[in-house]
Amino acid sequence: MHDYALLLIGPNGLSIGRTQMPKFLRIGVHQSNVSGYTSKAWWLRRVGSTVFLKWGAVEVHGVGDGRKIYWTLSTQAKTIRCGTVQRAKDYAKTAIARRRNHRYEPLAGNIAIRRRPADRGDELEQALATILFVDIVRSTEKAARLGDSRWTQVMNHYYAAVRRELKTLRGKEVVTTGDGLLATFDAPAAGVRCAIAIREAVRTLGLEIRVGLHAGEYKVSGAEVFGLAFHIGARVAAKARSGEVLISSAVKDLMSQSGIRFEDRGVHQLKGVPKRWRLYRVEH
């Protein structure tokens, strides 16, 4: 799981009076998995020979078609005056190409400015759980090879298998993330055993996954969840290799009597997360 956003060519330009605005590149955000998760978004628009860029941290609220994306901090902006339309097109094309090595989730529409109610903190309840992140390794390559129709069928089977194992081990699905899923467990051992079961189940579909688990506190407000624990869980998953289940030291410390064996993977700096964390590979 990596950060950043894809710039996508949107629908035909807007018509204002008699002036036809050119096509513009819309917003894309990566890993909009849970409410409160901050990621990075890019916005780019071309008007004639001028290119406008804006980027910054965003926060996701809600899921599916009803979700909303908000800028969390003051954005950075840049205006590029290219002199000719062709140069502007070339600049935009290059800007997109630089980000194609990452995985992205497109978003149609605008990013709003977040306005929090003054008493929002009073609405939040605190919870403690083991957090599981799972996603498919090299999913973009597989989707391109199989084609949209076949890939959709595979994904339907994939989510059915994941949810079957979640139900068996009493995991709670929070949200899906394109080709991944976030879930929580009351017991850390159940989360680890579920991760192992999911890995074996989806291998029958020709898929390999990576899984990360972390235990920590977070905030709950209605259907939304917030907290650094989700960021840490995502970063642990990002460190996992194909087929690996990685856990943070916070999970291992709670599992001394579980009988599950672990291999020490050393101390890691997790991107954007304070301090360094010791990670362990589940041996099974």
Short mmCIF file of C-alpha atoms in Angstrom, two decimals:
data_model
loop_
_atom_site.label_atom_id
_atom_site.label_comp_id
_atom_site.label_asym_id
_atom_site.label_seq_id
_atom_site.Cartn_x
_atom_site.Cartn_y
_atom_site.Cartn_z
CA MET A 1 0.00 0.00 0.00
CA HIS A 2 1.57 3.27 -1.27
CA ASP A 3 0.47 6.91 -1.07
CA TYR A 4 -0.37 9.51 -3.81
CA ALA A 5 -3.05 10.20 -6.40
CA LEU A 6 -3.76 9.67 -10.06
CA LEU A 7 -4.78 12.48 -12.39
CA LEU A 8 -7.47 11.32 -14.77
CA ILE A 9 -8.93 12.94 -17.89
CA GLY A 10 -12.45 13.89 -16.99
CA PRO A 11 -15.59 14.42 -19.07
CA ASN A 12 -15.94 17.12 -21.73
CA GLY A 13 -15.11 20.59 -20.54
CA LEU A 14 -17.54 23.03 -18.97
CA SER A 15 -19.35 25.57 -21.10
CA ILE A 16 -19.49 29.07 -19.61
CA GLY A 17 -21.43 31.48 -21.79
CA ARG A 18 -19.87 31.19 -25.23
CA THR A 19 -16.49 30.16 -23.91
CA GLN A 20 -15.74 26.44 -24.14
CA MET A 21 -13.33 25.35 -21.40
CA PRO A 22 -10.91 22.58 -22.43
CA LYS A 23 -10.95 19.11 -20.94
CA PHE A 24 -9.39 19.05 -17.53
CA LEU A 25 -7.70 16.47 -15.33
CA ARG A 26 -9.63 15.53 -12.24
CA ILE A 27 -8.76 14.40 -8.76
CA GLY A 28 -7.59 10.99 -7.64
CA VAL A 29 -6.77 9.83 -4.12
CA HIS A 30 -5.00 6.71 -2.97
CA GLN A 31 -6.05 4.43 -0.15
CA SER A 32 -9.26 6.15 0.88
CA ASN A 33 -9.94 3.21 3.14
CA VAL A 34 -11.43 4.59 6.34
CA SER A 35 -12.85 7.87 7.50
CA GLY A 36 -10.08 9.90 9.02
CA TYR A 37 -7.34 8.32 6.93
CA THR A 38 -5.12 11.00 5.45
CA SER A 39 -3.52 10.48 2.09
CA LYS A 40 -2.21 12.72 -0.66
CA ALA A 41 -4.28 14.07 -3.54
CA TRP A 42 -3.35 15.84 -6.76
CA TRP A 43 -5.54 18.10 -8.85
CA LEU A 44 -4.53 19.40 -12.25
CA ARG A 45 -6.41 21.52 -14.78
CA ARG A 46 -5.36 22.92 -18.14
CA VAL A 47 -6.86 26.08 -19.57
CA GLY A 48 -5.35 26.83 -22.95
CA SER A 49 -1.58 27.10 -22.53
CA THR A 50 -1.73 27.38 -18.73
CA VAL A 51 -1.65 24.43 -16.32
CA PHE A 52 -2.89 24.74 -12.74
CA LEU A 53 -1.76 22.26 -10.07
CA LYS A 54 -2.88 21.80 -6.49
CA TRP A 55 -1.85 19.12 -4.02
CA GLY A 56 -1.94 18.32 -0.33
CA ALA A 57 -3.19 16.01 2.42
CA VAL A 58 -6.80 14.87 2.29
CA GLU A 59 -9.19 13.15 4.68
CA VAL A 60 -11.86 10.65 3.69
CA HIS A 61 -15.34 10.62 5.24
CA GLY A 62 -17.84 7.91 4.42
CA VAL A 63 -17.50 5.12 1.88
CA GLY A 64 -18.70 4.25 -1.60
CA ASP A 65 -20.55 6.75 -3.74
CA GLY A 66 -21.51 8.78 -0.70
CA ARG A 67 -18.00 9.44 0.53
CA LYS A 68 -16.56 12.94 0.70
CA ILE A 69 -12.94 14.04 0.45
CA TYR A 70 -11.68 17.09 2.35
CA TRP A 71 -8.41 18.98 2.30
CA THR A 72 -6.98 18.66 5.81
CA LEU A 73 -4.32 21.39 5.61
CA SER A 74 -3.59 24.38 3.48
CA THR A 75 -2.90 23.15 -0.03
CA GLN A 76 0.08 23.92 -2.19
CA ALA A 77 -0.57 25.35 -5.63
CA LYS A 78 1.42 26.03 -8.76
CA THR A 79 0.63 27.76 -12.05
CA ILE A 80 2.65 26.82 -15.15
CA ARG A 81 2.43 29.17 -18.13
CA CYS A 82 3.65 27.05 -21.03
CA GLY A 83 3.38 29.57 -23.86
CA THR A 84 1.59 27.22 -26.27
CA VAL A 85 -1.27 24.75 -25.96
CA GLN A 86 0.91 21.89 -27.15
CA ARG A 87 3.50 22.58 -24.47
CA ALA A 88 0.75 22.66 -21.86
CA LYS A 89 -0.56 19.29 -23.08
CA ASP A 90 2.96 17.85 -22.96
CA TYR A 91 3.48 19.17 -19.44
CA ALA A 92 0.23 17.61 -18.22
CA LYS A 93 1.06 14.30 -19.89
CA THR A 94 4.47 14.22 -18.21
CA ALA A 95 2.95 15.09 -14.83
CA ILE A 96 0.63 12.09 -15.08
CA ALA A 97 3.38 9.74 -16.29
CA ARG A 98 5.52 10.54 -13.25
CA ARG A 99 2.82 9.08 -11.00
CA ARG A 100 1.94 5.95 -12.95
CA ASN A 101 4.38 3.84 -10.97
CA HIS A 102 2.05 4.09 -7.98
CA ARG A 103 -1.34 2.51 -7.45
CA TYR A 104 -4.22 4.97 -7.45
CA GLU A 105 -7.90 5.25 -6.80
CA PRO A 106 -9.68 7.78 -9.03
CA LEU A 107 -12.21 10.21 -7.63
CA ALA A 108 -14.66 12.20 -9.70
CA GLY A 109 -15.65 15.54 -8.26
CA ASN A 110 -14.06 18.19 -6.11
CA ILE A 111 -12.26 18.17 -2.78
CA ALA A 112 -13.97 20.37 -0.21
CA ILE A 113 -12.61 22.32 2.75
CA ARG A 114 -13.32 20.42 5.95
CA ARG A 115 -15.37 22.35 8.49
CA ARG A 116 -15.43 20.51 11.81
CA PRO A 117 -18.05 21.32 14.45
CA ALA A 118 -16.55 22.87 17.56
CA ASP A 119 -17.90 20.10 19.81
CA ARG A 120 -16.92 17.17 17.55
CA GLY A 121 -14.64 15.70 20.21
CA ASP A 122 -17.64 15.20 22.50
CA GLU A 123 -19.25 12.91 19.89
CA LEU A 124 -16.32 10.49 19.70
CA GLU A 125 -16.17 7.21 21.57
CA GLN A 126 -12.91 5.36 22.18
CA ALA A 127 -12.37 1.75 21.13
CA LEU A 128 -9.54 -0.78 21.23
CA ALA A 129 -9.10 -3.51 18.63
CA THR A 130 -6.71 -5.43 16.42
CA ILE A 131 -6.76 -3.85 12.98
CA LEU A 132 -6.24 -5.94 9.84
CA PHE A 133 -5.32 -4.59 6.41
CA VAL A 134 -5.29 -6.92 3.43
CA ASP A 135 -4.75 -6.21 -0.27
CA ILE A 136 -3.87 -8.09 -3.44
CA VAL A 137 -0.29 -8.17 -4.70
CA ARG A 138 0.16 -6.87 -8.27
CA SER A 139 -3.58 -6.45 -8.75
CA THR A 140 -3.19 -3.91 -11.57
CA GLU A 141 -1.11 -6.36 -13.62
CA LYS A 142 -3.61 -9.15 -13.05
CA ALA A 143 -6.56 -6.97 -13.97
CA ALA A 144 -4.87 -5.88 -17.19
CA ARG A 145 -4.09 -9.48 -18.11
CA LEU A 146 -7.55 -10.87 -17.35
CA GLY A 147 -9.67 -8.02 -18.69
CA ASP A 148 -12.48 -6.18 -16.94
CA SER A 149 -15.13 -8.89 -17.13
CA ARG A 150 -12.98 -11.74 -15.85
CA TRP A 151 -11.33 -9.54 -13.21
CA THR A 152 -14.73 -8.51 -11.86
CA GLN A 153 -15.62 -12.18 -11.42
CA VAL A 154 -12.34 -12.87 -9.64
CA MET A 155 -12.88 -9.90 -7.31
CA ASN A 156 -16.38 -11.08 -6.45
CA HIS A 157 -14.97 -14.48 -5.46
CA TYR A 158 -12.14 -12.77 -3.60
CA TYR A 159 -14.42 -10.66 -1.43
CA ALA A 160 -16.73 -13.62 -0.83
CA ALA A 161 -13.76 -15.65 0.44
CA VAL A 162 -12.49 -12.80 2.64
CA ARG A 163 -15.91 -12.19 4.18
CA ARG A 164 -16.42 -15.90 4.81
CA GLU A 165 -13.24 -16.03 6.88
CA LEU A 166 -14.15 -12.79 8.68
CA LYS A 167 -17.50 -14.26 9.67
CA THR A 168 -15.89 -17.48 10.90
CA LEU A 169 -13.42 -15.63 13.14
CA ARG A 170 -15.79 -12.83 14.17
CA GLY A 171 -14.01 -10.02 12.39
CA LYS A 172 -15.84 -6.79 11.66
CA GLU A 173 -15.50 -5.38 8.15
CA VAL A 174 -14.99 -1.63 8.20
CA VAL A 175 -14.56 -0.82 4.52
CA THR A 176 -13.17 -2.15 1.24
CA THR A 177 -10.40 -0.33 -0.61
CA GLY A 178 -10.59 -1.28 -4.28
CA ASP A 179 -8.69 -4.56 -4.02
CA GLY A 180 -8.23 -4.51 -0.26
CA LEU A 181 -10.18 -4.59 2.95
CA LEU A 182 -9.95 -3.21 6.47
CA ALA A 183 -11.39 -5.16 9.41
CA THR A 184 -11.16 -5.14 13.20
CA PHE A 185 -11.05 -7.94 15.76
CA ASP A 186 -11.60 -8.00 19.50
CA ALA A 187 -8.93 -10.70 19.94
CA PRO A 188 -5.51 -10.38 18.24
CA ALA A 189 -5.16 -14.15 17.80
CA ALA A 190 -8.41 -14.21 15.86
CA GLY A 191 -7.10 -11.47 13.56
CA VAL A 192 -3.88 -13.36 12.85
CA ARG A 193 -5.68 -16.65 12.24
CA CYS A 194 -8.12 -14.89 9.93
CA ALA A 195 -5.24 -13.38 7.94
CA ILE A 196 -3.73 -16.86 7.47
CA ALA A 197 -7.10 -18.32 6.46
CA ILE A 198 -7.71 -15.53 3.92
CA ARG A 199 -4.25 -16.04 2.41
CA GLU A 200 -4.90 -19.75 1.84
CA ALA A 201 -8.45 -19.22 0.59
CA VAL A 202 -7.57 -16.67 -2.10
CA ARG A 203 -4.65 -18.73 -3.37
CA THR A 204 -7.26 -21.03 -4.92
CA LEU A 205 -8.20 -18.01 -7.07
CA GLY A 206 -4.61 -17.56 -8.22
CA LEU A 207 -4.14 -14.51 -5.97
CA GLU A 208 -1.45 -13.56 -3.50
CA ILE A 209 -2.09 -11.03 -0.76
CA ARG A 210 -0.13 -9.07 1.80
CA VAL A 211 -1.53 -8.50 5.27
CA GLY A 212 -0.62 -6.18 8.12
CA LEU A 213 -2.01 -6.17 11.66
CA HIS A 214 -1.70 -3.64 14.47
CA ALA A 215 -3.43 -3.28 17.82
CA GLY A 216 -4.38 0.09 19.21
CA GLU A 217 -6.99 2.60 20.25
CA TYR A 218 -9.08 4.66 17.88
CA LYS A 219 -12.11 6.91 17.90
CA VAL A 220 -15.61 6.05 16.71
CA SER A 221 -18.29 8.51 15.62
CA GLY A 222 -21.34 6.76 14.20
CA ALA A 223 -20.16 4.75 11.20
CA GLU A 224 -16.84 6.61 11.01
CA VAL A 225 -13.55 5.60 12.63
CA PHE A 226 -10.50 7.77 13.26
CA GLY A 227 -7.05 7.28 14.67
CA LEU A 228 -3.33 6.81 14.24
CA ALA A 229 -3.77 3.06 14.78
CA PHE A 230 -5.23 2.77 11.26
CA HIS A 231 -2.24 4.59 9.77
CA ILE A 232 0.15 2.24 11.56
CA GLY A 233 -1.78 -0.83 10.40
CA ALA A 234 -1.64 0.38 6.79
CA ARG A 235 2.10 0.99 7.02
CA VAL A 236 2.70 -2.47 8.48
CA ALA A 237 0.82 -3.99 5.54
CA ALA A 238 2.92 -1.92 3.13
CA LYS A 239 6.06 -3.56 4.53
CA ALA A 240 4.75 -7.08 3.89
CA ARG A 241 6.05 -9.10 0.97
CA SER A 242 3.87 -11.23 -1.28
CA GLY A 243 2.10 -13.86 0.80
CA GLU A 244 3.33 -12.44 4.10
CA VAL A 245 1.36 -11.68 7.23
CA LEU A 246 3.17 -9.02 9.26
CA ILE A 247 2.24 -7.82 12.72
CA SER A 248 3.44 -4.95 14.85
CA SER A 249 5.01 -5.45 18.26
CA ALA A 250 1.73 -4.21 19.78
CA VAL A 251 0.00 -7.32 18.43
CA LYS A 252 2.77 -9.74 19.41
CA ASP A 253 2.83 -8.43 22.98
CA LEU A 254 -0.81 -9.50 23.33
CA MET A 255 -0.24 -13.02 21.99
CA SER A 256 2.31 -14.64 24.30
CA GLN A 257 0.04 -17.63 24.97
CA SER A 258 -1.40 -18.10 21.49
CA GLY A 259 0.95 -20.83 20.26
CA ILE A 260 1.47 -18.96 16.98
CA ARG A 261 5.12 -18.60 15.98
CA PHE A 262 6.72 -15.39 14.74
CA GLU A 263 9.94 -14.42 13.00
CA ASP A 264 11.50 -11.11 13.97
CA ARG A 265 11.70 -8.84 10.92
CA GLY A 266 13.59 -6.08 12.71
CA VAL A 267 12.85 -2.46 13.52
CA HIS A 268 11.32 -0.28 10.80
CA GLN A 269 10.47 3.35 10.30
CA LEU A 270 6.88 3.43 9.08
CA LYS A 271 6.27 6.27 6.64
CA GLY A 272 4.53 9.20 8.26
CA VAL A 273 4.26 7.42 11.63
CA PRO A 274 6.11 8.58 14.79
CA LYS A 275 8.96 6.45 16.17
CA ARG A 276 10.25 3.12 14.87
CA TRP A 277 8.33 -0.15 15.14
CA ARG A 278 9.50 -3.75 15.46
CA LEU A 279 7.67 -6.02 13.03
CA TYR A 280 7.18 -9.79 13.05
CA ARG A 281 6.36 -12.27 10.30
CA VAL A 282 3.75 -14.89 11.14
CA GLU A 283 5.19 -18.35 10.57
CA HIS A 284 2.52 -20.75 9.40
#
